[in-house]
């Protein structure tokens, strides 16, 4: 459809990447690939003697992915376990298989505990060797997109200009602001024929899936008697404050 093609073009221009399922089919939540990949990459870069390069996420088995419980954001992937693919460089002081195992465990833990992603497999490829004083503990400068990246599109909505549903979302712990990430959609909280799509940024100390679940409940309650279906897109993940 022409509308979906427009949204896809805008999403690519803003650099969101794929819209990945967050949690399972019943959760009604998605996260921008750029945001998720940035957090995972930074987690890998904190490991001693390692530096993560290209990192991509996709469905592990697209044909087996079920339908979501609510209408998905335009062009979003259906819910299903994910495949993480990453290139990395490592020092020669540790065997490459050991480095890969260390990185794989860290990525799986971050995906589950920080984000709420269901990951079926992590495929890693070593692409370079580092000097002993390279990699890990701040070896990458500039971060990897955990702050309100291009997806944020400015400051987003605040309580001063919010309607009832926007206000309900902004009161949920862990919601930093509303983010109109899908540029073809005029508002970050969009109501359409009994369905609400919420686009937001999540605080660094909150698990993205838990915030999305709480937002869905808050919107359903704020909507009153006619409860809509609700989908949540985590468009950005805030970076921790600099120390």
Short mmCIF file of C-alpha atoms in Angstrom, two decimals:
data_model
loop_
_atom_site.label_atom_id
_atom_site.label_comp_id
_atom_site.label_asym_id
_atom_site.label_seq_id
_atom_site.Cartn_x
_atom_site.Cartn_y
_atom_site.Cartn_z
CA UNK A 1 0.00 0.00 0.00
CA UNK A 2 1.15 3.56 -0.71
CA UNK A 3 0.74 4.60 2.94
CA UNK A 4 2.90 1.76 4.23
CA UNK A 5 5.54 2.50 1.60
CA UNK A 6 5.66 6.12 2.75
CA UNK A 7 6.08 5.12 6.38
CA UNK A 8 8.79 2.63 5.44
CA UNK A 9 10.67 5.31 3.52
CA UNK A 10 10.43 7.76 6.42
CA UNK A 11 11.53 5.09 8.91
CA UNK A 12 14.60 4.27 6.83
CA UNK A 13 15.43 7.94 6.45
CA UNK A 14 15.32 8.42 10.22
CA UNK A 15 17.57 5.40 10.72
CA UNK A 16 15.28 3.39 12.98
CA UNK A 17 16.14 0.13 11.25
CA UNK A 18 13.73 -2.76 11.61
CA UNK A 19 10.90 -2.56 14.10
CA UNK A 20 11.61 -5.65 16.20
CA UNK A 21 9.12 -7.56 18.35
CA UNK A 22 9.62 -6.86 22.05
CA UNK A 23 8.50 -9.77 24.21
CA UNK A 24 5.99 -12.26 22.81
CA UNK A 25 2.81 -12.20 20.70
CA UNK A 26 0.64 -11.09 23.63
CA UNK A 27 2.83 -8.12 24.59
CA UNK A 28 1.90 -5.78 21.73
CA UNK A 29 5.31 -4.10 21.86
CA UNK A 30 8.09 -3.35 19.40
CA UNK A 31 11.50 -1.67 19.55
CA UNK A 32 13.56 0.12 16.92
CA UNK A 33 16.54 -1.94 15.79
CA UNK A 34 18.84 1.07 16.08
CA UNK A 35 17.98 1.49 19.76
CA UNK A 36 18.30 -2.21 20.59
CA UNK A 37 21.51 -2.69 18.61
CA UNK A 38 23.10 0.33 20.27
CA UNK A 39 22.55 -1.05 23.77
CA UNK A 40 23.78 -4.51 22.78
CA UNK A 41 26.87 -3.12 21.07
CA UNK A 42 27.77 -0.99 24.07
CA UNK A 43 27.37 -4.00 26.35
CA UNK A 44 29.87 -5.92 24.25
CA UNK A 45 32.29 -3.01 24.19
CA UNK A 46 32.49 -2.98 27.99
CA UNK A 47 34.01 -6.48 27.98
CA UNK A 48 37.81 -6.58 28.32
CA UNK A 49 39.68 -7.24 25.10
CA UNK A 50 36.60 -7.04 22.84
CA UNK A 51 35.16 -4.53 20.42
CA UNK A 52 31.86 -5.08 18.61
CA UNK A 53 31.45 -4.01 15.00
CA UNK A 54 28.35 -4.45 12.86
CA UNK A 55 25.39 -5.83 14.81
CA UNK A 56 22.05 -6.72 13.29
CA UNK A 57 18.84 -8.28 14.57
CA UNK A 58 16.25 -10.20 12.59
CA UNK A 59 13.66 -12.93 13.06
CA UNK A 60 15.24 -16.32 13.64
CA UNK A 61 12.40 -18.03 11.72
CA UNK A 62 10.10 -15.61 9.91
CA UNK A 63 7.87 -18.39 8.60
CA UNK A 64 7.07 -19.60 12.12
CA UNK A 65 6.32 -16.16 13.60
CA UNK A 66 2.74 -15.91 14.96
CA UNK A 67 0.38 -13.00 14.58
CA UNK A 68 0.57 -10.29 17.26
CA UNK A 69 -2.32 -9.80 19.67
CA UNK A 70 -2.83 -6.20 18.46
CA UNK A 71 -2.28 -4.39 15.15
CA UNK A 72 1.45 -3.84 14.65
CA UNK A 73 3.10 -0.54 13.71
CA UNK A 74 3.53 -0.13 9.94
CA UNK A 75 6.19 -2.48 8.52
CA UNK A 76 6.98 -3.99 11.94
CA UNK A 77 8.21 -7.57 12.12
CA UNK A 78 5.78 -10.14 13.57
CA UNK A 79 6.52 -11.44 17.08
CA UNK A 80 8.97 -14.30 17.28
CA UNK A 81 12.42 -15.20 18.64
CA UNK A 82 15.26 -13.15 17.18
CA UNK A 83 18.66 -13.85 15.67
CA UNK A 84 21.52 -11.55 16.67
CA UNK A 85 24.42 -11.37 14.19
CA UNK A 86 27.56 -9.47 15.12
CA UNK A 87 31.14 -8.97 13.99
CA UNK A 88 33.77 -8.43 16.67
CA UNK A 89 37.46 -7.89 17.18
CA UNK A 90 39.39 -9.43 20.06
CA UNK A 91 42.85 -9.44 21.55
CA UNK A 92 45.12 -12.43 21.10
CA UNK A 93 45.49 -12.81 24.86
CA UNK A 94 42.31 -14.91 25.03
CA UNK A 95 41.37 -17.78 22.71
CA UNK A 96 38.84 -16.64 20.12
CA UNK A 97 36.23 -19.27 21.13
CA UNK A 98 36.43 -18.02 24.72
CA UNK A 99 35.99 -14.42 23.58
CA UNK A 100 33.00 -15.41 21.47
CA UNK A 101 31.45 -17.29 24.38
CA UNK A 102 31.95 -14.30 26.69
CA UNK A 103 30.37 -11.93 24.18
CA UNK A 104 27.46 -14.28 23.43
CA UNK A 105 26.57 -14.59 27.11
CA UNK A 106 26.75 -10.83 27.60
CA UNK A 107 24.50 -10.15 24.59
CA UNK A 108 21.93 -12.72 25.69
CA UNK A 109 21.84 -11.32 29.22
CA UNK A 110 21.46 -7.75 27.99
CA UNK A 111 18.74 -8.69 25.51
CA UNK A 112 16.70 -10.39 28.21
CA UNK A 113 17.38 -8.24 31.29
CA UNK A 114 17.77 -4.74 29.82
CA UNK A 115 15.42 -4.95 26.84
CA UNK A 116 13.08 -7.93 27.06
CA UNK A 117 13.95 -9.37 23.66
CA UNK A 118 13.45 -13.08 23.00
CA UNK A 119 16.67 -14.24 21.31
CA UNK A 120 16.93 -17.71 19.82
CA UNK A 121 20.54 -17.53 18.67
CA UNK A 122 23.61 -15.29 18.54
CA UNK A 123 25.87 -15.71 15.50
CA UNK A 124 29.32 -14.15 15.94
CA UNK A 125 32.18 -13.63 13.50
CA UNK A 126 35.65 -12.47 14.49
CA UNK A 127 36.93 -9.95 11.96
CA UNK A 128 40.11 -8.52 13.48
CA UNK A 129 42.71 -8.81 16.23
CA UNK A 130 43.26 -5.99 18.70
CA UNK A 131 46.37 -4.85 20.47
CA UNK A 132 46.34 -5.70 24.16
CA UNK A 133 45.55 -2.10 25.15
CA UNK A 134 42.56 -1.85 22.78
CA UNK A 135 38.94 -2.87 23.26
CA UNK A 136 36.66 -3.14 26.27
CA UNK A 137 35.92 -0.59 29.01
CA UNK A 138 35.30 2.41 26.80
CA UNK A 139 37.30 1.12 23.83
CA UNK A 140 34.60 2.55 21.54
CA UNK A 141 34.10 6.27 21.61
CA UNK A 142 30.86 7.99 20.83
CA UNK A 143 28.48 5.25 21.95
CA UNK A 144 26.11 3.31 19.73
CA UNK A 145 22.70 4.91 19.62
CA UNK A 146 21.35 4.39 23.12
CA UNK A 147 20.63 8.06 23.54
CA UNK A 148 17.68 9.66 21.85
CA UNK A 149 19.12 9.11 18.42
CA UNK A 150 17.62 10.26 15.13
CA UNK A 151 14.51 8.41 16.20
CA UNK A 152 13.78 11.02 18.82
CA UNK A 153 13.11 13.78 16.34
CA UNK A 154 13.57 16.59 18.83
CA UNK A 155 12.27 16.88 22.34
CA UNK A 156 9.01 15.00 21.85
CA UNK A 157 5.76 15.66 23.71
CA UNK A 158 5.69 16.86 27.30
CA UNK A 159 2.94 17.08 29.88
CA UNK A 160 2.16 20.70 29.01
CA UNK A 161 0.81 19.89 25.52
CA UNK A 162 -0.49 16.38 26.21
CA UNK A 163 -4.02 15.04 25.96
CA UNK A 164 -5.53 12.44 28.32
CA UNK A 165 -3.84 9.43 26.72
CA UNK A 166 -0.51 11.23 26.37
CA UNK A 167 -0.71 12.25 30.03
CA UNK A 168 -1.38 8.65 31.07
CA UNK A 169 1.68 7.47 29.12
CA UNK A 170 3.97 10.16 30.51
CA UNK A 171 3.03 9.17 34.07
CA UNK A 172 4.30 5.62 33.60
CA UNK A 173 7.66 5.15 35.38
CA UNK A 174 10.42 4.73 32.83
CA UNK A 175 8.80 6.81 30.08
CA UNK A 176 11.16 9.69 29.34
CA UNK A 177 9.04 11.37 26.66
CA UNK A 178 6.83 10.68 23.67
CA UNK A 179 8.66 10.37 20.38
CA UNK A 180 7.05 10.89 16.94
CA UNK A 181 9.52 8.49 15.35
CA UNK A 182 7.34 7.39 12.43
CA UNK A 183 7.31 10.71 10.69
CA UNK A 184 4.25 10.03 8.55
CA UNK A 185 2.17 9.67 11.72
CA UNK A 186 1.36 13.11 13.08
CA UNK A 187 1.35 12.33 16.81
CA UNK A 188 3.37 9.99 19.06
CA UNK A 189 0.09 8.75 20.56
CA UNK A 190 -2.19 8.04 17.62
CA UNK A 191 -5.79 6.87 17.90
CA UNK A 192 -7.39 5.26 14.88
CA UNK A 193 -10.61 3.22 14.80
CA UNK A 194 -10.31 1.66 18.25
CA UNK A 195 -6.53 1.22 18.14
CA UNK A 196 -3.80 3.32 19.78
CA UNK A 197 -0.15 3.37 18.72
CA UNK A 198 2.25 4.86 21.29
CA UNK A 199 5.82 5.87 20.38
CA UNK A 200 8.18 6.69 23.23
CA UNK A 201 11.65 6.77 24.74
CA UNK A 202 12.58 4.65 27.77
CA UNK A 203 14.86 5.55 30.68
CA UNK A 204 18.22 3.75 31.03
CA UNK A 205 17.36 2.17 34.37
CA UNK A 206 14.18 0.46 33.17
CA UNK A 207 13.59 -2.74 31.21
CA UNK A 208 12.02 -1.70 27.92
CA UNK A 209 9.45 -4.52 27.84
CA UNK A 210 8.25 -3.79 31.38
CA UNK A 211 7.71 -0.12 30.49
CA UNK A 212 5.84 -1.05 27.31
CA UNK A 213 3.53 -3.38 29.22
CA UNK A 214 2.81 -0.70 31.81
CA UNK A 215 2.08 1.83 29.08
CA UNK A 216 -0.43 -0.46 27.43
CA UNK A 217 -2.25 -0.90 30.71
CA UNK A 218 -2.23 2.84 31.41
CA UNK A 219 -3.67 3.68 27.99
CA UNK A 220 -6.39 1.05 28.27
CA UNK A 221 -7.41 2.42 31.66
CA UNK A 222 -7.30 6.06 30.53
CA UNK A 223 -9.48 5.28 27.53
CA UNK A 224 -12.43 4.52 29.79
CA UNK A 225 -15.31 2.23 28.89
CA UNK A 226 -14.40 1.46 25.29
CA UNK A 227 -11.00 -0.08 25.76
CA UNK A 228 -8.89 0.16 22.60
CA UNK A 229 -6.20 -2.20 21.43
CA UNK A 230 -2.79 -0.69 22.18
CA UNK A 231 0.60 -1.14 20.53
CA UNK A 232 3.82 0.39 21.88
CA UNK A 233 6.94 1.26 19.89
CA UNK A 234 10.09 1.91 21.92
CA UNK A 235 11.77 4.26 19.49
CA UNK A 236 14.70 5.30 21.67
CA UNK A 237 16.59 4.20 24.77
CA UNK A 238 18.14 6.96 26.84
CA UNK A 239 21.82 6.77 27.63
CA UNK A 240 22.84 6.93 31.30
CA UNK A 241 23.86 10.38 32.48
CA UNK A 242 27.56 11.08 32.10
CA UNK A 243 29.47 10.73 35.33
#
